[in-house]
Amino acid sequence: MASVMRSCIQSILKLLNCVIGMVGIAMMLYAVWLIRVWQREIGDFPFFDDDDDDEFTPWFIYTFLGLGVALSMITFLGHIAAETANGCCLYLYMLFVFLLIMLEAGVTADIFFNRDWEEDFPEDPSGSFDQFKGFIRSSFQLCKWIGLSVVHTGDDFHKDQLISSDEPVQVLKISEKEKALWMYPTLWHKHHNIELT
């Protein structure tokens, strides 16, 4: 029974790592594409500016590339932890995933509670940040479902840890009105008299 549970948890950990790895690789590819566009439009690579002018630093490209590399390294560590089932690797992997979730929660809280969150970021001379915002606004439903699937994939790993406990699971009963408010955020904002900007 223990070997079946171990192989099940290893498989789920590998699936979670595959999703994180694909997101990391996609972010790195997008950053490389942005570097290529920057090089084509400006004429030099954004990493080797002779000017010390911070006004033209493409921070959005750096951020995407750094996050993609970090996600890929977390994936690599997760695959090692899943294959070896080494306690040290698993704890280190859990620490990095926890830090990643805390970073996501912090950014989400800043965006949700701070109406002027865009002013926290420096100007992006490449225009990639504005294009990214435009894409998110134009295809909000698609981005919402992608975000929910990423959160759900990370949540599956924690559900399997909870299943192994002997405590009874309590079911939360939600009314149809509450389901509608959660499924359609605009209804939630109207219900709570919050204006969307």
PDB file of N, CA and C in Angstrom, residues 45-129:
ATOM      1  N   PHE A  45      21.471  44.884 -28.217  1.00  0.00           N
ATOM      2  CA  PHE A  45      20.868  43.993 -27.235  1.00  0.00           C
ATOM      3  C   PHE A  45      20.599  44.754 -25.941  1.00  0.00           C
ATOM      4  N   PRO A  46      19.505  44.437 -25.251  1.00  0.00           N
ATOM      5  CA  PRO A  46      19.174  45.190 -24.034  1.00  0.00           C
ATOM      6  C   PRO A  46      20.107  44.906 -22.866  1.00  0.00           C
ATOM      7  N   PHE A  47      20.956  43.890 -22.974  1.00  0.00           N
ATOM      8  CA  PHE A  47      21.834  43.534 -21.861  1.00  0.00           C
ATOM      9  C   PHE A  47      23.146  44.307 -21.886  1.00  0.00           C
ATOM     10  N   PHE A  48      23.502  44.834 -23.047  1.00  0.00           N
ATOM     11  CA  PHE A  48      24.815  45.449 -23.193  1.00  0.00           C
ATOM     12  C   PHE A  48      24.697  46.920 -23.550  1.00  0.00           C
ATOM     13  N   ASP A  49      23.933  47.672 -22.776  1.00  0.00           N
ATOM     14  CA  ASP A  49      23.818  49.102 -23.030  1.00  0.00           C
ATOM     15  C   ASP A  49      25.070  49.802 -22.530  1.00  0.00           C
ATOM     16  N   ASP A  50      25.618  50.673 -23.395  1.00  0.00           N
ATOM     17  CA  ASP A  50      26.760  51.475 -22.976  1.00  0.00           C
ATOM     18  C   ASP A  50      26.306  52.621 -22.085  1.00  0.00           C
ATOM     19  N   ASP A  51      25.054  53.045 -22.274  1.00  0.00           N
ATOM     20  CA  ASP A  51      24.529  54.136 -21.458  1.00  0.00           C
ATOM     21  C   ASP A  51      24.203  53.605 -20.070  1.00  0.00           C
ATOM     22  N   ASP A  52      24.395  54.433 -19.091  1.00  0.00           N
ATOM     23  CA  ASP A  52      23.963  54.084 -17.742  1.00  0.00           C
ATOM     24  C   ASP A  52      22.606  54.706 -17.456  1.00  0.00           C
ATOM     25  N   ASP A  53      21.845  54.959 -18.495  1.00  0.00           N
ATOM     26  CA  ASP A  53      20.543  55.594 -18.372  1.00  0.00           C
ATOM     27  C   ASP A  53      19.509  54.555 -17.972  1.00  0.00           C
ATOM     28  N   ASP A  54      18.999  54.667 -16.753  1.00  0.00           N
ATOM     29  CA  ASP A  54      18.016  53.703 -16.264  1.00  0.00           C
ATOM     30  C   ASP A  54      16.652  53.891 -16.900  1.00  0.00           C
ATOM     31  N   GLU A  55      16.469  55.004 -17.608  1.00  0.00           N
ATOM     32  CA  GLU A  55      15.171  55.258 -18.230  1.00  0.00           C
ATOM     33  C   GLU A  55      14.872  54.244 -19.328  1.00  0.00           C
ATOM     34  N   PHE A  56      15.897  53.721 -19.968  1.00  0.00           N
ATOM     35  CA  PHE A  56      15.701  52.804 -21.083  1.00  0.00           C
ATOM     36  C   PHE A  56      16.011  51.356 -20.723  1.00  0.00           C
ATOM     37  N   THR A  57      15.958  51.007 -19.472  1.00  0.00           N
ATOM     38  CA  THR A  57      16.185  49.626 -19.066  1.00  0.00           C
ATOM     39  C   THR A  57      14.915  48.823 -19.298  1.00  0.00           C
ATOM     40  N   PRO A  58      14.979  47.773 -20.091  1.00  0.00           N
ATOM     41  CA  PRO A  58      13.777  46.956 -20.350  1.00  0.00           C
ATOM     42  C   PRO A  58      13.515  45.976 -19.205  1.00  0.00           C
ATOM     43  N   TRP A  59      13.009  46.471 -18.098  1.00  0.00           N
ATOM     44  CA  TRP A  59      12.817  45.667 -16.891  1.00  0.00           C
ATOM     45  C   TRP A  59      11.833  44.531 -17.114  1.00  0.00           C
ATOM     46  N   PHE A  60      10.862  44.730 -17.986  1.00  0.00           N
ATOM     47  CA  PHE A  60       9.861  43.688 -18.218  1.00  0.00           C
ATOM     48  C   PHE A  60      10.503  42.452 -18.845  1.00  0.00           C
ATOM     49  N   ILE A  61      11.445  42.665 -19.754  1.00  0.00           N
ATOM     50  CA  ILE A  61      12.156  41.547 -20.382  1.00  0.00           C
ATOM     51  C   ILE A  61      13.001  40.821 -19.337  1.00  0.00           C
ATOM     52  N   TYR A  62      13.714  41.587 -18.519  1.00  0.00           N
ATOM     53  CA  TYR A  62      14.533  40.981 -17.468  1.00  0.00           C
ATOM     54  C   TYR A  62      13.676  40.166 -16.503  1.00  0.00           C
ATOM     55  N   THR A  63      12.529  40.707 -16.120  1.00  0.00           N
ATOM     56  CA  THR A  63      11.648  40.020 -15.171  1.00  0.00           C
ATOM     57  C   THR A  63      11.135  38.715 -15.750  1.00  0.00           C
ATOM     58  N   PHE A  64      10.674  38.750 -17.000  1.00  0.00           N
ATOM     59  CA  PHE A  64      10.159  37.528 -17.617  1.00  0.00           C
ATOM     60  C   PHE A  64      11.247  36.477 -17.746  1.00  0.00           C
ATOM     61  N   LEU A  65      12.439  36.892 -18.150  1.00  0.00           N
ATOM     62  CA  LEU A  65      13.537  35.939 -18.293  1.00  0.00           C
ATOM     63  C   LEU A  65      13.934  35.364 -16.931  1.00  0.00           C
ATOM     64  N   GLY A  66      14.030  36.208 -15.923  1.00  0.00           N
ATOM     65  CA  GLY A  66      14.394  35.735 -14.587  1.00  0.00           C
ATOM     66  C   GLY A  66      13.359  34.789 -13.995  1.00  0.00           C
ATOM     67  N   LEU A  67      12.072  35.111 -14.153  1.00  0.00           N
ATOM     68  CA  LEU A  67      11.027  34.222 -13.646  1.00  0.00           C
ATOM     69  C   LEU A  67      11.004  32.899 -14.400  1.00  0.00           C
ATOM     70  N   GLY A  68      11.250  32.943 -15.708  1.00  0.00           N
ATOM     71  CA  GLY A  68      11.296  31.704 -16.483  1.00  0.00           C
ATOM     72  C   GLY A  68      12.433  30.798 -16.049  1.00  0.00           C
ATOM     73  N   VAL A  69      13.602  31.386 -15.810  1.00  0.00           N
ATOM     74  CA  VAL A  69      14.745  30.599 -15.335  1.00  0.00           C
ATOM     75  C   VAL A  69      14.462  30.047 -13.938  1.00  0.00           C
ATOM     76  N   ALA A  70      13.863  30.868 -13.063  1.00  0.00           N
ATOM     77  CA  ALA A  70      13.551  30.404 -11.703  1.00  0.00           C
ATOM     78  C   ALA A  70      12.554  29.251 -11.737  1.00  0.00           C
ATOM     79  N   LEU A  71      11.522  29.353 -12.565  1.00  0.00           N
ATOM     80  CA  LEU A  71      10.547  28.266 -12.666  1.00  0.00           C
ATOM     81  C   LEU A  71      11.186  27.000 -13.223  1.00  0.00           C
ATOM     82  N   SER A  72      12.089  27.156 -14.179  1.00  0.00           N
ATOM     83  CA  SER A  72      12.765  25.985 -14.735  1.00  0.00           C
ATOM     84  C   SER A  72      13.662  25.317 -13.696  1.00  0.00           C
ATOM     85  N   MET A  73      14.335  26.112 -12.876  1.00  0.00           N
ATOM     86  CA  MET A  73      15.176  25.539 -11.823  1.00  0.00           C
ATOM     87  C   MET A  73      14.327  24.836 -10.758  1.00  0.00           C
ATOM     88  N   ILE A  74      13.174  25.414 -10.422  1.00  0.00           N
ATOM     89  CA  ILE A  74      12.266  24.755  -9.473  1.00  0.00           C
ATOM     90  C   ILE A  74      11.785  23.433 -10.056  1.00  0.00           C
ATOM     91  N   THR A  75      11.499  23.417 -11.355  1.00  0.00           N
ATOM     92  CA  THR A  75      11.066  22.184 -12.013  1.00  0.00           C
ATOM     93  C   THR A  75      12.160  21.131 -11.971  1.00  0.00           C
ATOM     94  N   PHE A  76      13.389  21.539 -12.246  1.00  0.00           N
ATOM     95  CA  PHE A  76      14.517  20.619 -12.212  1.00  0.00           C
ATOM     96  C   PHE A  76      14.672  20.016 -10.818  1.00  0.00           C
ATOM     97  N   LEU A  77      14.599  20.865  -9.799  1.00  0.00           N
ATOM     98  CA  LEU A  77      14.699  20.383  -8.423  1.00  0.00           C
ATOM     99  C   LEU A  77      13.525  19.469  -8.077  1.00  0.00           C
ATOM    100  N   GLY A  78      12.340  19.786  -8.575  1.00  0.00           N
ATOM    101  CA  GLY A  78      11.170  18.950  -8.313  1.00  0.00           C
ATOM    102  C   GLY A  78      11.276  17.583  -8.950  1.00  0.00           C
ATOM    103  N   HIS A  79      11.834  17.517 -10.164  1.00  0.00           N
ATOM    104  CA  HIS A  79      12.020  16.211 -10.804  1.00  0.00           C
ATOM    105  C   HIS A  79      13.041  15.365 -10.040  1.00  0.00           C
ATOM    106  N   ILE A  80      14.109  15.999  -9.567  1.00  0.00           N
ATOM    107  CA  ILE A  80      15.086  15.261  -8.764  1.00  0.00           C
ATOM    108  C   ILE A  80      14.427  14.755  -7.481  1.00  0.00           C
ATOM    109  N   ALA A  81      13.628  15.616  -6.846  1.00  0.00           N
ATOM    110  CA  ALA A  81      12.962  15.225  -5.601  1.00  0.00           C
ATOM    111  C   ALA A  81      11.967  14.098  -5.837  1.00  0.00           C
ATOM    112  N   ALA A  82      11.258  14.132  -6.971  1.00  0.00           N
ATOM    113  CA  ALA A  82      10.267  13.084  -7.249  1.00  0.00           C
ATOM    114  C   ALA A  82      10.938  11.755  -7.570  1.00  0.00           C
ATOM    115  N   GLU A  83      12.055  11.797  -8.273  1.00  0.00           N
ATOM    116  CA  GLU A  83      12.727  10.549  -8.644  1.00  0.00           C
ATOM    117  C   GLU A  83      13.431   9.898  -7.459  1.00  0.00           C
ATOM    118  N   THR A  84      14.111  10.709  -6.668  1.00  0.00           N
ATOM    119  CA  THR A  84      14.906  10.137  -5.582  1.00  0.00           C
ATOM    120  C   THR A  84      14.118   9.964  -4.294  1.00  0.00           C
ATOM    121  N   ALA A  85      13.029  10.716  -4.145  1.00  0.00           N
ATOM    122  CA  ALA A  85      12.244  10.730  -2.900  1.00  0.00           C
ATOM    123  C   ALA A  85      13.148  11.027  -1.709  1.00  0.00           C
ATOM    124  N   ASN A  86      14.129  11.890  -1.931  1.00  0.00           N
ATOM    125  CA  ASN A  86      15.062  12.307  -0.893  1.00  0.00           C
ATOM    126  C   ASN A  86      14.400  13.397  -0.051  1.00  0.00           C
ATOM    127  N   GLY A  87      14.461  13.264   1.251  1.00  0.00           N
ATOM    128  CA  GLY A  87      13.817  14.219   2.145  1.00  0.00           C
ATOM    129  C   GLY A  87      14.360  15.626   2.002  1.00  0.00           C
ATOM    130  N   CYS A  88      15.680  15.756   1.850  1.00  0.00           N
ATOM    131  CA  CYS A  88      16.292  17.077   1.716  1.00  0.00           C
ATOM    132  C   CYS A  88      15.815  17.769   0.444  1.00  0.00           C
ATOM    133  N   CYS A  89      15.799  17.039  -0.665  1.00  0.00           N
ATOM    134  CA  CYS A  89      15.337  17.613  -1.931  1.00  0.00           C
ATOM    135  C   CYS A  89      13.860  17.994  -1.858  1.00  0.00           C
ATOM    136  N   LEU A  90      13.060  17.144  -1.213  1.00  0.00           N
ATOM    137  CA  LEU A  90      11.635  17.447  -1.096  1.00  0.00           C
ATOM    138  C   LEU A  90      11.400  18.695  -0.255  1.00  0.00           C
ATOM    139  N   TYR A  91      12.133  18.839   0.849  1.00  0.00           N
ATOM    140  CA  TYR A  91      11.973  20.024   1.684  1.00  0.00           C
ATOM    141  C   TYR A  91      12.432  21.279   0.952  1.00  0.00           C
ATOM    142  N   LEU A  92      13.546  21.189   0.227  1.00  0.00           N
ATOM    143  CA  LEU A  92      14.034  22.330  -0.532  1.00  0.00           C
ATOM    144  C   LEU A  92      13.049  22.703  -1.632  1.00  0.00           C
ATOM    145  N   TYR A  93      12.505  21.688  -2.304  1.00  0.00           N
ATOM    146  CA  TYR A  93      11.500  21.930  -3.339  1.00  0.00           C
ATOM    147  C   TYR A  93      10.260  22.595  -2.741  1.00  0.00           C
ATOM    148  N   MET A  94       9.811  22.090  -1.603  1.00  0.00           N
ATOM    149  CA  MET A  94       8.632  22.679  -0.960  1.00  0.00           C
ATOM    150  C   MET A  94       8.898  24.116  -0.530  1.00  0.00           C
ATOM    151  N   LEU A  95      10.119  24.411  -0.100  1.00  0.00           N
ATOM    152  CA  LEU A  95      10.473  25.777   0.274  1.00  0.00           C
ATOM    153  C   LEU A  95      10.385  26.699  -0.935  1.00  0.00           C
ATOM    154  N   PHE A  96      10.954  26.278  -2.072  1.00  0.00           N
ATOM    155  CA  PHE A  96      10.919  27.115  -3.267  1.00  0.00           C
ATOM    156  C   PHE A  96       9.497  27.298  -3.792  1.00  0.00           C
ATOM    157  N   VAL A  97       8.698  26.251  -3.757  1.00  0.00           N
ATOM    158  CA  VAL A  97       7.302  26.373  -4.192  1.00  0.00           C
ATOM    159  C   VAL A  97       6.543  27.297  -3.241  1.00  0.00           C
ATOM    160  N   PHE A  98       6.809  27.189  -1.939  1.00  0.00           N
ATOM    161  CA  PHE A  98       6.169  28.078  -0.970  1.00  0.00           C
ATOM    162  C   PHE A  98       6.558  29.530  -1.233  1.00  0.00           C
ATOM    163  N   LEU A  99       7.845  29.791  -1.491  1.00  0.00           N
ATOM    164  CA  LEU A  99       8.283  31.155  -1.792  1.00  0.00           C
ATOM    165  C   LEU A  99       7.645  31.667  -3.076  1.00  0.00           C
ATOM    166  N   LEU A 100       7.506  30.792  -4.072  1.00  0.00           N
ATOM    167  CA  LEU A 100       6.855  31.180  -5.320  1.00  0.00           C
ATOM    168  C   LEU A 100       5.392  31.540  -5.083  1.00  0.00           C
ATOM    169  N   ILE A 101       4.695  30.736  -4.283  1.00  0.00           N
ATOM    170  CA  ILE A 101       3.289  31.022  -3.981  1.00  0.00           C
ATOM    171  C   ILE A 101       3.166  32.318  -3.186  1.00  0.00           C
ATOM    172  N   MET A 102       4.082  32.577  -2.255  1.00  0.00           N
ATOM    173  CA  MET A 102       4.044  33.823  -1.490  1.00  0.00           C
ATOM    174  C   MET A 102       4.304  35.028  -2.395  1.00  0.00           C
ATOM    175  N   LEU A 103       5.220  34.886  -3.357  1.00  0.00           N
ATOM    176  CA  LEU A 103       5.469  35.960  -4.311  1.00  0.00           C
ATOM    177  C   LEU A 103       4.221  36.233  -5.140  1.00  0.00           C
ATOM    178  N   GLU A 104       3.577  35.171  -5.630  1.00  0.00           N
ATOM    179  CA  GLU A 104       2.342  35.332  -6.394  1.00  0.00           C
ATOM    180  C   GLU A 104       1.258  35.987  -5.547  1.00  0.00           C
ATOM    181  N   ALA A 105       1.135  35.564  -4.295  1.00  0.00           N
ATOM    182  CA  ALA A 105       0.114  36.139  -3.413  1.00  0.00           C
ATOM    183  C   ALA A 105       0.393  37.614  -3.142  1.00  0.00           C
ATOM    184  N   GLY A 106       1.655  37.966  -2.960  1.00  0.00           N
ATOM    185  CA  GLY A 106       2.006  39.364  -2.723  1.00  0.00           C
ATOM    186  C   GLY A 106       1.696  40.251  -3.912  1.00  0.00           C
ATOM    187  N   VAL A 107       2.058  39.794  -5.101  1.00  0.00           N
ATOM    188  CA  VAL A 107       1.771  40.575  -6.306  1.00  0.00           C
ATOM    189  C   VAL A 107       0.267  40.678  -6.524  1.00  0.00           C
ATOM    190  N   THR A 108      -0.456  39.577  -6.316  1.00  0.00           N
ATOM    191  CA  THR A 108      -1.909  39.593  -6.480  1.00  0.00           C
ATOM    192  C   THR A 108      -2.559  40.539  -5.483  1.00  0.00           C
ATOM    193  N   ALA A 109      -2.115  40.510  -4.234  1.00  0.00           N
ATOM    194  CA  ALA A 109      -2.677  41.410  -3.223  1.00  0.00           C
ATOM    195  C   ALA A 109      -2.381  42.860  -3.563  1.00  0.00           C
ATOM    196  N   ASP A 110      -1.175  43.137  -4.054  1.00  0.00           N
ATOM    197  CA  ASP A 110      -0.832  44.505  -4.434  1.00  0.00           C
ATOM    198  C   ASP A 110      -1.718  44.982  -5.575  1.00  0.00           C
ATOM    199  N   ILE A 111      -1.931  44.139  -6.562  1.00  0.00           N
ATOM    200  CA  ILE A 111      -2.766  44.526  -7.697  1.00  0.00           C
ATOM    201  C   ILE A 111      -4.221  44.685  -7.264  1.00  0.00           C
ATOM    202  N   PHE A 112      -4.695  43.812  -6.388  1.00  0.00           N
ATOM    203  CA  PHE A 112      -6.100  43.844  -5.982  1.00  0.00           C
ATOM    204  C   PHE A 112      -6.406  45.026  -5.068  1.00  0.00           C
ATOM    205  N   PHE A 113      -5.531  45.318  -4.097  1.00  0.00           N
ATOM    206  CA  PHE A 113      -5.824  46.349  -3.110  1.00  0.00           C
ATOM    207  C   PHE A 113      -5.301  47.725  -3.495  1.00  0.00           C
ATOM    208  N   ASN A 114      -4.291  47.808  -4.318  1.00  0.00           N
ATOM    209  CA  ASN A 114      -3.700  49.079  -4.705  1.00  0.00           C
ATOM    210  C   ASN A 114      -4.243  49.470  -6.074  1.00  0.00           C
ATOM    211  N   ARG A 115      -5.067  50.507  -6.114  1.00  0.00           N
ATOM    212  CA  ARG A 115      -5.657  50.922  -7.390  1.00  0.00           C
ATOM    213  C   ARG A 115      -4.608  51.502  -8.342  1.00  0.00           C
ATOM    214  N   ASP A 116      -3.543  52.057  -7.811  1.00  0.00           N
ATOM    215  CA  ASP A 116      -2.492  52.647  -8.640  1.00  0.00           C
ATOM    216  C   ASP A 116      -1.289  51.721  -8.724  1.00  0.00           C
ATOM    217  N   TRP A 117      -1.525  50.430  -8.917  1.00  0.00           N
ATOM    218  CA  TRP A 117      -0.443  49.451  -8.919  1.00  0.00           C
ATOM    219  C   TRP A 117       0.491  49.631 -10.104  1.00  0.00           C
ATOM    220  N   GLU A 118      -0.008  50.207 -11.191  1.00  0.00           N
ATOM    221  CA  GLU A 118       0.849  50.391 -12.366  1.00  0.00           C
ATOM    222  C   GLU A 118       1.939  51.418 -12.107  1.00  0.00           C
ATOM    223  N   GLU A 119       1.708  52.334 -11.162  1.00  0.00           N
ATOM    224  CA  GLU A 119       2.714  53.344 -10.846  1.00  0.00           C
ATOM    225  C   GLU A 119       3.880  52.760 -10.050  1.00  0.00           C
ATOM    226  N   ASP A 120       3.701  51.557  -9.490  1.00  0.00           N
ATOM    227  CA  ASP A 120       4.792  50.906  -8.759  1.00  0.00           C
ATOM    228  C   ASP A 120       5.905  50.445  -9.688  1.00  0.00           C
ATOM    229  N   PHE A 121       5.568  50.228 -10.956  1.00  0.00           N
ATOM    230  CA  PHE A 121       6.542  49.746 -11.924  1.00  0.00           C
ATOM    231  C   PHE A 121       7.176  50.917 -12.659  1.00  0.00           C
ATOM    232  N   PRO A 122       8.447  50.812 -13.010  1.00  0.00           N
ATOM    233  CA  PRO A 122       9.064  51.864 -13.824  1.00  0.00           C
ATOM    234  C   PRO A 122       8.522  51.810 -15.249  1.00  0.00           C
ATOM    235  N   GLU A 123       8.789  52.853 -15.999  1.00  0.00           N
ATOM    236  CA  GLU A 123       8.353  52.893 -17.397  1.00  0.00           C
ATOM    237  C   GLU A 123       9.075  51.809 -18.190  1.00  0.00           C
ATOM    238  N   ASP A 124       8.349  51.167 -19.089  1.00  0.00           N
ATOM    239  CA  ASP A 124       8.934  50.133 -19.941  1.00  0.00           C
ATOM    240  C   ASP A 124       9.104  50.721 -21.335  1.00  0.00           C
ATOM    241  N   PRO A 125      10.340  51.028 -21.746  1.00  0.00           N
ATOM    242  CA  PRO A 125      10.544  51.663 -23.045  1.00  0.00           C
ATOM    243  C   PRO A 125      10.246  50.737 -24.217  1.00  0.00           C
ATOM    244  N   SER A 126      10.247  49.436 -23.990  1.00  0.00           N
ATOM    245  CA  SER A 126       9.993  48.518 -25.101  1.00  0.00           C
ATOM    246  C   SER A 126       8.517  48.455 -25.458  1.00  0.00           C
ATOM    247  N   GLY A 127       7.632  48.865 -24.554  1.00  0.00           N
ATOM    248  CA  GLY A 127       6.200  48.802 -24.812  1.00  0.00           C
ATOM    249  C   GLY A 127       5.615  47.419 -24.611  1.00  0.00           C
ATOM    250  N   SER A 128       6.432  46.470 -24.193  1.00  0.00           N
ATOM    251  CA  SER A 128       5.960  45.094 -24.014  1.00  0.00           C
ATOM    252  C   SER A 128       4.969  44.982 -22.866  1.00  0.00           C
ATOM    253  N   PHE A 129       5.172  45.775 -21.821  1.00  0.00           N
ATOM    254  CA  PHE A 129       4.255  45.726 -20.681  1.00  0.00           C
ATOM    255  C   PHE A 129       2.867  46.200 -21.096  1.00  0.00           C
TER     256      PHE A 129
END
